[in-house]
Short mmCIF file of C-alpha atoms in Angstrom, two decimals:
data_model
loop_
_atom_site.label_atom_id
_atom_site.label_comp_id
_atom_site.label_asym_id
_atom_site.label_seq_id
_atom_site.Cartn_x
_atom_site.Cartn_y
_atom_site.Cartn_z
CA UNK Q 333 -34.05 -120.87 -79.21
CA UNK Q 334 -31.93 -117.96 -79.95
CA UNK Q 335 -27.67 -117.94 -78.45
CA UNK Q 336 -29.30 -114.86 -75.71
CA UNK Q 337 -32.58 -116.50 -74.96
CA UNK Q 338 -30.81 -120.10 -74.09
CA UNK Q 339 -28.50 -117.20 -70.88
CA UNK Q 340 -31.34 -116.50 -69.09
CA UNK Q 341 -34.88 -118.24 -67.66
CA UNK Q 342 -33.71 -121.41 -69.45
CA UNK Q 343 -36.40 -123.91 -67.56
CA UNK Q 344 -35.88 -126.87 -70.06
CA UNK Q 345 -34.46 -130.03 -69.34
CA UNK Q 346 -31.18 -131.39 -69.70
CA UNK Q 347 -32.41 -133.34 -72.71
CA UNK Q 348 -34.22 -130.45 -74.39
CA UNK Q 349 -30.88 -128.34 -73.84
CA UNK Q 350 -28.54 -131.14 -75.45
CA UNK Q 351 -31.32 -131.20 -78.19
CA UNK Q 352 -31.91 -127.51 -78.92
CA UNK Q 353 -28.06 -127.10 -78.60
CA UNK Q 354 -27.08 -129.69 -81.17
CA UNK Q 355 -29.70 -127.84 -83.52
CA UNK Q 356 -28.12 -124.63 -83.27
CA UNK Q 357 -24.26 -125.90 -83.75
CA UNK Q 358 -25.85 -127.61 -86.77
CA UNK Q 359 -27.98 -123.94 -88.47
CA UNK Q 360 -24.66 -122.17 -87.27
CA UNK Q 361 -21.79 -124.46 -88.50
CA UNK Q 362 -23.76 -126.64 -91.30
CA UNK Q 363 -19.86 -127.89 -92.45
CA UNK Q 364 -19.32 -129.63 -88.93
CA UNK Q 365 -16.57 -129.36 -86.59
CA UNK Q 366 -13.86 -128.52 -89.08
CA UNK Q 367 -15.63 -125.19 -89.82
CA UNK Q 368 -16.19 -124.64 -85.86
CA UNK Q 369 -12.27 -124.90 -85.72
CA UNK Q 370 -11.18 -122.93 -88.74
CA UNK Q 371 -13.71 -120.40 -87.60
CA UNK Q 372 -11.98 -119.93 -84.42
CA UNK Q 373 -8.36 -120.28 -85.67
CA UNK Q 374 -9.03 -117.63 -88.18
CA UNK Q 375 -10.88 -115.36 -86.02
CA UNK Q 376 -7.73 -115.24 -83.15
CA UNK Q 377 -6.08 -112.79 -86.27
CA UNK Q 378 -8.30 -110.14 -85.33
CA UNK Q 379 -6.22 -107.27 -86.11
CA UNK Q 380 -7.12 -105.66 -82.70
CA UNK Q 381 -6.85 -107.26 -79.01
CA UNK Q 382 -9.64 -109.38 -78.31
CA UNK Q 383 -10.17 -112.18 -76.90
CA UNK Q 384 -11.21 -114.99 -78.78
CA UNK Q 385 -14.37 -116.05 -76.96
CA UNK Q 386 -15.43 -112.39 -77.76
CA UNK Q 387 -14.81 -112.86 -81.16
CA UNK Q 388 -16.68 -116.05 -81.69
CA UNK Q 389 -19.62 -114.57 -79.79
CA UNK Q 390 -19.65 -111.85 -82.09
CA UNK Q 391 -19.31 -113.90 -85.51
CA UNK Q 392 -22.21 -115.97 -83.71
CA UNK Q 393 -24.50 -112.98 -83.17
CA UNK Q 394 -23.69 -111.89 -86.78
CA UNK Q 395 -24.67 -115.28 -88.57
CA UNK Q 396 -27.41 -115.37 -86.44
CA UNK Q 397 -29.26 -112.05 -87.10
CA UNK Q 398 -27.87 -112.61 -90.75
CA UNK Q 399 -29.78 -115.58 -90.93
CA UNK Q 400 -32.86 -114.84 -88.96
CA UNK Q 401 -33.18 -111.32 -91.12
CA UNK Q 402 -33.40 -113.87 -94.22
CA UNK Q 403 -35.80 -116.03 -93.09
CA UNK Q 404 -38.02 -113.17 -92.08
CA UNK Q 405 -37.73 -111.85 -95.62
CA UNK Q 406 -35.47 -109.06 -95.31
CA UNK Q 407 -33.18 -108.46 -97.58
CA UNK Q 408 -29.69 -108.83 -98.00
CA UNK Q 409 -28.69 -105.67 -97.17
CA UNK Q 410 -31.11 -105.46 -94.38
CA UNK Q 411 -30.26 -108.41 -92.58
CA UNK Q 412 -26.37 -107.43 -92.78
CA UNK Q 413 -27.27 -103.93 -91.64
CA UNK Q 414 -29.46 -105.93 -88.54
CA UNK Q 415 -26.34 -108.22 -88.07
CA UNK Q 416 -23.92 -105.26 -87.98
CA UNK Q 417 -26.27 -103.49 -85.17
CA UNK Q 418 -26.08 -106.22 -83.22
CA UNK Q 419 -22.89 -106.78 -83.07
CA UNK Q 420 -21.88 -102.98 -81.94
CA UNK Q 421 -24.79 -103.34 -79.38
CA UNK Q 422 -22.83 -105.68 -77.48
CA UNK Q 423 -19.88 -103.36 -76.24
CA UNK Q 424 -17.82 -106.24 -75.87
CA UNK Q 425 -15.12 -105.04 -78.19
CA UNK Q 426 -13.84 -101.44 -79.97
CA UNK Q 427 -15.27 -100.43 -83.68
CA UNK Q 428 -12.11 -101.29 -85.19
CA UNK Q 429 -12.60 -105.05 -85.00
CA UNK Q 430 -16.38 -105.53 -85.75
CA UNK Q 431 -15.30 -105.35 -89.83
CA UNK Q 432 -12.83 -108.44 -89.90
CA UNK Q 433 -15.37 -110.02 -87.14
CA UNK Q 434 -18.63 -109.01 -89.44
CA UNK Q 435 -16.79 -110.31 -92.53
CA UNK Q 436 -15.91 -113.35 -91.68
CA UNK Q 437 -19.40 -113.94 -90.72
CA UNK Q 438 -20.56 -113.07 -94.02
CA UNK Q 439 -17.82 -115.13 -95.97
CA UNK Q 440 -19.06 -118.37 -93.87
CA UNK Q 441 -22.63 -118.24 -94.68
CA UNK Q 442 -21.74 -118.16 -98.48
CA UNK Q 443 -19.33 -121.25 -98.48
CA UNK Q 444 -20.82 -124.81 -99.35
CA UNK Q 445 -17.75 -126.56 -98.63
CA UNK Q 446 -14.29 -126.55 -96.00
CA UNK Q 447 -12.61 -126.85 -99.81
CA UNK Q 448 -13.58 -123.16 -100.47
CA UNK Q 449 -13.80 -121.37 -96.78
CA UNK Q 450 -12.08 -118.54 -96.47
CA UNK Q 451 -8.57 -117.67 -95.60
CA UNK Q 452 -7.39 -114.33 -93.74
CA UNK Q 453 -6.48 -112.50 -96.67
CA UNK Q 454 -10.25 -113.27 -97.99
CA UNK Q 455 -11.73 -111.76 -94.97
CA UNK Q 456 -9.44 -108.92 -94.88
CA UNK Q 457 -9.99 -108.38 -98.81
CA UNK Q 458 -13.82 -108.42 -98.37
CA UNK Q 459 -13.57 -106.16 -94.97
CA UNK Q 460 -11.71 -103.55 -97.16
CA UNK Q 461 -14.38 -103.68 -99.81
CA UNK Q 462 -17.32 -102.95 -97.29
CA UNK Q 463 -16.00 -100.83 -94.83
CA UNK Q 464 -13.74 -98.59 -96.51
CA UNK Q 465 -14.69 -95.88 -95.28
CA UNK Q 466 -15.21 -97.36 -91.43
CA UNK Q 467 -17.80 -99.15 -90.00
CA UNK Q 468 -20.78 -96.55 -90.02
CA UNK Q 469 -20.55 -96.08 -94.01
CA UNK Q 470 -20.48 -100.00 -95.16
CA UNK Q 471 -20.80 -100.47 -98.69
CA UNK Q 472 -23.29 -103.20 -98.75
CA UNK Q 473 -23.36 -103.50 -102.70
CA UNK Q 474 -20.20 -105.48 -101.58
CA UNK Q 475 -21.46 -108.17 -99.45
CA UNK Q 476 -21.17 -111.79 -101.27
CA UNK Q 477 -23.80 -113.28 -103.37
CA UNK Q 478 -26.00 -115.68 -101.77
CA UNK Q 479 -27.00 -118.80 -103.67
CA UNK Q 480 -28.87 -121.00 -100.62
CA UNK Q 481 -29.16 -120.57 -97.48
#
């Protein structure tokens, strides 16, 4: 069940929530609770003001369309430009933070390991690269290589 789909109707049972809820902390933080954390620590530097439950819905509904995009076949670039839609459908926050939001997203899903996950000036560095010229001309030839998913 999708992060939306588990807000509204939800008729399953306690158990069947604890179950379907430990399956999606697992697709959506495969590195455990230190990547949770470090996640949220990293996303309170948004550059702009948001709050942080914002943010981590937002990096949420980015890895998630990310990831569903890929297992539907899409491309890369495709499921980024899916994620990125998403994300500015929500009107929860301005333009100007979606980038560092969206590129932290995109940083997680490539790292194997809490040894290599990303820092701020990574996510910053990679924001620059695919929205330098703002968020509706990304450059998606910049997005990270993916090696498994």
């Amino acid at each position: 069940m999708d992060l939306l789909g588990t807000i509204f109707n939800d008729m399953r049972s306690p158990e069947q929530k604890k179950k379907d809820s430990e399956a999606y902390e697992a697709r959506m933080y495969p590195l455990g609770e230190e990547q949770k954390s470090r996640a949220g620590a990293l996303l309170c530097g948004v550059p702009g003001k948001v709050r942080n439950e914002v943010a981590v819905f937002l990096y949420l509904v980015a890895k998630q369309n990310y990831l569903n995009g890929i297992e539907l076949g899409q491309t890369p670039k495709n499921s980024a430009e899916k994620a990125l839609k998403a994300m500015r459908k929500m009107f929860m926050t301005s333009d100007k933070n979606i980038p560092f939001i969206f590129s932290l997203a995109m940083l997680d899903l490539n790292t194997d390991s809490m040894d290599d996950y990303p820092d701020y000036e990574d996510i910053r560095a990679l924001e620059q690269r695919i929205f330098p010229n703002g968020i509706k001309k990304p450059v998606w030839e910049e997005l990270p290589e993916r090696e498994t998913l």
